[in-house]
CSV table of C-alpha atoms in Angstrom, one decimal:
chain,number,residue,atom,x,y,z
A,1,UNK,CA,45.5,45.9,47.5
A,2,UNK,CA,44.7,47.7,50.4
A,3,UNK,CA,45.9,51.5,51.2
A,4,UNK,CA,45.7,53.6,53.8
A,5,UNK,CA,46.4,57.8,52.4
A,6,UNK,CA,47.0,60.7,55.7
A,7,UNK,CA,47.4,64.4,55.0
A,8,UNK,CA,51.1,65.1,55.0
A,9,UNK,CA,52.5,67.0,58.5
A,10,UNK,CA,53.9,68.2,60.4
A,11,UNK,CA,50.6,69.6,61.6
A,12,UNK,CA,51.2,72.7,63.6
A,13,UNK,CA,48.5,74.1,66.0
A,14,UNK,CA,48.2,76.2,69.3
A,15,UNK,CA,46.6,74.6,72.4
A,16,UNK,CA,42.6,75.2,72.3
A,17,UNK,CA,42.9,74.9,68.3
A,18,UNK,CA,40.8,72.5,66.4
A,19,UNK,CA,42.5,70.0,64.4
A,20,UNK,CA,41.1,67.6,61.5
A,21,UNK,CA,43.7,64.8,60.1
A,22,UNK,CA,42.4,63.7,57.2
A,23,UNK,CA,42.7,59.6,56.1
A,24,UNK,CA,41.1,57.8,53.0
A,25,UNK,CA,41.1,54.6,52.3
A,26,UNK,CA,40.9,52.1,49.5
A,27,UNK,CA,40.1,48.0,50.9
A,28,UNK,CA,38.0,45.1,49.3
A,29,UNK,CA,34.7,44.3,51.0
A,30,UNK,CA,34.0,46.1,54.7
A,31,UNK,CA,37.4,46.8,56.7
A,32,UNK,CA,37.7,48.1,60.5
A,33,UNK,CA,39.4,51.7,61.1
A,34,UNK,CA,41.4,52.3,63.4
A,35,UNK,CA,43.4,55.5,64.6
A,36,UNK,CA,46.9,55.0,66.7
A,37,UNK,CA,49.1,57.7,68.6
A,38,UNK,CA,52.8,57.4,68.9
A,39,UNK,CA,54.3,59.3,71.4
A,40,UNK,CA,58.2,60.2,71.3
A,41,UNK,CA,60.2,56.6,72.2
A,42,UNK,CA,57.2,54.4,72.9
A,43,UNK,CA,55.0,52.1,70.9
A,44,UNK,CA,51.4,52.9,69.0
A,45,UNK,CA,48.6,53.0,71.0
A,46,UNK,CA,44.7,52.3,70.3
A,47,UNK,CA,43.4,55.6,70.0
A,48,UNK,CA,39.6,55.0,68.8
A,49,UNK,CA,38.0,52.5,66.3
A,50,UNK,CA,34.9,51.9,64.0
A,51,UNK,CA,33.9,48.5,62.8
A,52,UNK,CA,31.2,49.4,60.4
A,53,UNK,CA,29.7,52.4,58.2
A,54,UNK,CA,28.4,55.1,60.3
A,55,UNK,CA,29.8,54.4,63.8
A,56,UNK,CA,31.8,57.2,65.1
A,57,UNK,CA,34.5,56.3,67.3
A,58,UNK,CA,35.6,58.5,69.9
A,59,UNK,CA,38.3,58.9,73.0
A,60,UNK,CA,39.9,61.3,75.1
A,61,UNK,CA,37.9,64.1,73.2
A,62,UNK,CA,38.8,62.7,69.4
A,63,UNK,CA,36.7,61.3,67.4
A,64,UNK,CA,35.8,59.6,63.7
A,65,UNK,CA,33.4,59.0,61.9
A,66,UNK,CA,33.3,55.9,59.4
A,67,UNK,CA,32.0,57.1,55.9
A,68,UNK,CA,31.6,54.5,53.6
A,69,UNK,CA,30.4,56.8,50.8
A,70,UNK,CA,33.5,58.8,50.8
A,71,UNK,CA,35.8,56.4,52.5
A,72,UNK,CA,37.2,58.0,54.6
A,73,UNK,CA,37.9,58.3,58.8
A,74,UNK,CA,38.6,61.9,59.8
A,75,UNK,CA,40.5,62.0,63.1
A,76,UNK,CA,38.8,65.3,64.7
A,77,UNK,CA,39.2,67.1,68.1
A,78,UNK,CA,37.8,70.3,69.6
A,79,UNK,CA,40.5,71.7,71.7
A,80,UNK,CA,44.0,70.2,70.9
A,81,UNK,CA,46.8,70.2,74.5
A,82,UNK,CA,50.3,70.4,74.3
A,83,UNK,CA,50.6,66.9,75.6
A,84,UNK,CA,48.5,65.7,72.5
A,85,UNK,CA,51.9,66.4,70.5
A,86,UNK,CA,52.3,62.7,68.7
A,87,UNK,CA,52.4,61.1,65.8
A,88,UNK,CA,49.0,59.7,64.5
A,89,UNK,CA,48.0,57.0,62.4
A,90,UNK,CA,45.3,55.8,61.0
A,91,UNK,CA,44.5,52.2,59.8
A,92,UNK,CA,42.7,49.7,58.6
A,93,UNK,CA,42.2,45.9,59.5
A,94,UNK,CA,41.1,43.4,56.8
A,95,UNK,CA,41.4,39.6,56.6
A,96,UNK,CA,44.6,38.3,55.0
A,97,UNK,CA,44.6,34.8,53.6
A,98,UNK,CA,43.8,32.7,57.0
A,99,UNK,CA,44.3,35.8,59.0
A,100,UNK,CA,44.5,39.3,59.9
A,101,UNK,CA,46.5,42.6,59.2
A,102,UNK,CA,46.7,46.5,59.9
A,103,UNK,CA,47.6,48.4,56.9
A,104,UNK,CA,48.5,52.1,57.8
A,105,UNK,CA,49.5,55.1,56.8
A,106,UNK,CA,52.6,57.4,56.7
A,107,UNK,CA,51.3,59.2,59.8
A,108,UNK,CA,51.2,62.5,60.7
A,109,UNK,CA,53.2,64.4,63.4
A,110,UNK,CA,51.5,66.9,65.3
A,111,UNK,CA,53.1,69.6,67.1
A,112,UNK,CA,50.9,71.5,69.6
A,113,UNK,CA,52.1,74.8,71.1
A,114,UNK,CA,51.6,77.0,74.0
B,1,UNK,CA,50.6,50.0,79.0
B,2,UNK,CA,49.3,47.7,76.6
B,3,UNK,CA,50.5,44.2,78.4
B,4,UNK,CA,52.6,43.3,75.7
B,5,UNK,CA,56.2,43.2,76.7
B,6,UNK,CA,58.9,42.9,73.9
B,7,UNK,CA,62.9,42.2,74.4
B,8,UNK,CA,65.4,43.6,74.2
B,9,UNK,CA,64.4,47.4,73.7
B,10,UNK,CA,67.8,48.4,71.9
B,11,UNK,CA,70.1,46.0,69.9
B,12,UNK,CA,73.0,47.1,67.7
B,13,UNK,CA,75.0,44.4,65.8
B,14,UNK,CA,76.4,44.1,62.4
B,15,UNK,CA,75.9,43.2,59.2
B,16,UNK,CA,75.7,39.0,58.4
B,17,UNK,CA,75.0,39.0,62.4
B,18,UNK,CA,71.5,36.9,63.4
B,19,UNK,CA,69.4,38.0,66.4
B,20,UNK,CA,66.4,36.7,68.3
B,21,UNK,CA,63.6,39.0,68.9
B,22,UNK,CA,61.2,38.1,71.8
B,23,UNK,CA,57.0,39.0,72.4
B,24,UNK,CA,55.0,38.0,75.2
B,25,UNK,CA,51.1,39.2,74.2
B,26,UNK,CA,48.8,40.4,76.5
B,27,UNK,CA,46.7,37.8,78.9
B,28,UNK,CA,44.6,35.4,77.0
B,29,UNK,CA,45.6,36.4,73.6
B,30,UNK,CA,46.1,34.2,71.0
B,31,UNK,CA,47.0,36.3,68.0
B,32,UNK,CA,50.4,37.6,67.4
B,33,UNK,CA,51.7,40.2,64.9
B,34,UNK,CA,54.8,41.7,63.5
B,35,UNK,CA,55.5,44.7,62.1
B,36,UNK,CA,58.4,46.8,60.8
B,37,UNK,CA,58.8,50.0,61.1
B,38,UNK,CA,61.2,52.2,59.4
B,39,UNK,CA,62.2,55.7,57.7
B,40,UNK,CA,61.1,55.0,54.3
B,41,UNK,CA,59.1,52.2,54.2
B,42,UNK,CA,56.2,53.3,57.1
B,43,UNK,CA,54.8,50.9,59.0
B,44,UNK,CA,54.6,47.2,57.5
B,45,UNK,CA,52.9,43.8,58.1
B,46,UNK,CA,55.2,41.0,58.6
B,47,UNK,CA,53.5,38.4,59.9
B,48,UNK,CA,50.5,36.7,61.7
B,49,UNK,CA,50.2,33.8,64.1
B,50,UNK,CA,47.5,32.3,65.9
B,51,UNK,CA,48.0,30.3,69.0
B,52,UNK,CA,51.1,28.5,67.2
B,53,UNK,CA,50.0,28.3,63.9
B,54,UNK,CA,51.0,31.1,61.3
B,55,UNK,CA,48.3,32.4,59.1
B,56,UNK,CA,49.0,35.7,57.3
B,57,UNK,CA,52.5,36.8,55.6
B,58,UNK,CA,53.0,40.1,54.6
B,59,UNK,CA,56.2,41.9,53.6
B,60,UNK,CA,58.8,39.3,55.1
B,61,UNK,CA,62.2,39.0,53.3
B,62,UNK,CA,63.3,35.2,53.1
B,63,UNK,CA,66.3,35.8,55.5
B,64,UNK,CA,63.4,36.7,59.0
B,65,UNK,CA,61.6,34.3,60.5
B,66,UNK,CA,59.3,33.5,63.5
B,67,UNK,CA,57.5,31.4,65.7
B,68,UNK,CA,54.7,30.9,68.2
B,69,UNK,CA,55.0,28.6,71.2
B,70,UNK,CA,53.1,26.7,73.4
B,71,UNK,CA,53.2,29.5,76.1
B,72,UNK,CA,51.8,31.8,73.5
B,73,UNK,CA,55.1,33.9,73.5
B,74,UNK,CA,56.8,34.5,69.9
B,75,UNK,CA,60.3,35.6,68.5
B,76,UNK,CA,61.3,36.9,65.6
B,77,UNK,CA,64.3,35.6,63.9
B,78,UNK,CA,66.3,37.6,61.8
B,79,UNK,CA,69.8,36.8,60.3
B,80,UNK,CA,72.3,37.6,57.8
B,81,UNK,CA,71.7,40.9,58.4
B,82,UNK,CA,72.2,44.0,56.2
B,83,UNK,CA,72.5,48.0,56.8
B,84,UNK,CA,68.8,48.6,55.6
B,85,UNK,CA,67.4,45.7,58.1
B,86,UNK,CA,67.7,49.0,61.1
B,87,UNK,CA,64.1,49.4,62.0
B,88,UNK,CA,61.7,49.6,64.9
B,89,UNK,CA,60.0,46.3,65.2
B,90,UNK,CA,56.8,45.9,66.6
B,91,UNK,CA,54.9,42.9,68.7
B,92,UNK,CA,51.2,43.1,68.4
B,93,UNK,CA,48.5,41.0,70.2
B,94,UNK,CA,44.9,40.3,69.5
B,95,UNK,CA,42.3,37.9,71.5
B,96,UNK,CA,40.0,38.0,68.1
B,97,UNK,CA,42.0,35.6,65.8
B,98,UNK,CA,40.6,36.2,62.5
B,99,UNK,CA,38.2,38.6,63.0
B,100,UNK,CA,38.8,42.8,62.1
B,101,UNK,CA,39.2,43.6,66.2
B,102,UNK,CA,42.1,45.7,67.1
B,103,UNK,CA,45.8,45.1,67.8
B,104,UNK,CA,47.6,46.1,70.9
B,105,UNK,CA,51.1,47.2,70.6
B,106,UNK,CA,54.5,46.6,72.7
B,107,UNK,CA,57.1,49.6,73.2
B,108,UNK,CA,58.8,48.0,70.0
B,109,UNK,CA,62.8,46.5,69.6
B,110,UNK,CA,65.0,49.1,68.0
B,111,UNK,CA,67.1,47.3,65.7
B,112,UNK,CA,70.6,49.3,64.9
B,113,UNK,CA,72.9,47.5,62.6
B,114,UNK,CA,76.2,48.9,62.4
């Protein structure tokens, strides 16, 4: 079946620091990617998406890229800020029977310091 | 905020207890999603419906249930319940049906049984 694999965190950086979470995947036929924040006590929110090979999603300075070769979609961002400090996830959408589903991974905390 | 609303946002009961868990999706959606959330299981798929009709089932133990209704709003339906039922659960929406878009979240109902 489908699987979704993140690096392990906690993730610890200083503010201005560049960070790279790393997520593979494994899906039948051509699945969507997704990355989601979750901030302390609140729900998961869309952070950026790429329906097809090659498109690089991007938002609030992250981005991803969608490699089919290596399957994989790298959350990346040049200068992390202490209010970047979440939990991120990254996912993938693919047809279910008559419908639809997100399969995710473990997520990965990031702690940003001053 | 996403523009899905889900109630209550805390309920603690205990065990062989049964308790209704409400989702209203955004505007104009017709897709709703559950998922679970907990310590050691991650994030997992429960269900799909589409404008009243269910059409995916993921990880859903025989004892949950749900519905969609006319008005597009959903509950959750979970009963005899047991100590490793505590979990966040999640309301998603979607306005693409079947199709690989992305899911918006609500805050989540945190689910504490006792």
């Amino acid at each position: 079946g489908d699987s979704v694999t993140q690096m392990e965190g906690p993730v610890t950086l200083s503010e201005e620091a560049f960070l790279t979470i790393n997520c593979t995947y494994t899906a039948t036929g051509y699945p969507s990617l997704f990355w989601y924040v979750q901030y302390p006590g609140e729900g998961l929110q869309l952070l950026l998406k790429a329906t097809k090979a090659d498109d690089k999603g991007s938002n609030k300075g992250f981005e991803a890229t969608y490699r089919k070769e290596t399957t994989s979609f790298h959350l990346e961002k040049g200068s992390v800020q202490v209010s970047d400090s979440a939990v991120y996830f990254c996912a993938l959408s693919s047809p279910t029977g008559g419908g639809n589903k997100l399969t995710f991974g473990t997520g990965t905390q990031l702690k940003v310091e001053l | 905020d996403s523009g899905v609303t889900q109630t209550p946002k805390h309920l603690i009961t205990a065990t062989g207890q049964r308790v209704t868990l409400r989702c209203s999706p955004r505007s104009g959606d017709l897709s709703v999603y559950w998922y679970q959330q907990s310590l050691d299981q991650g994030l997992q798929f429960l269900i799909h419906y589409y404008n009243g009709e269910e059409r995916a089932k993921g990880n859903i133990l025989e004892r949950f249930s749900a519905q969609q209704f006319p008005d597009l709003h959903s509950e959750l339906n979970l009963s005899s319940l047991e100590l490793g039922d505590s979990a966040l659960y999640f309301c998603a929406s979607s306005g693409t049906g079947e199709t690989r878009g992305p899911q918006h979240f609500g805050d989540g109902t945190r689910l504490s049984i006792l």
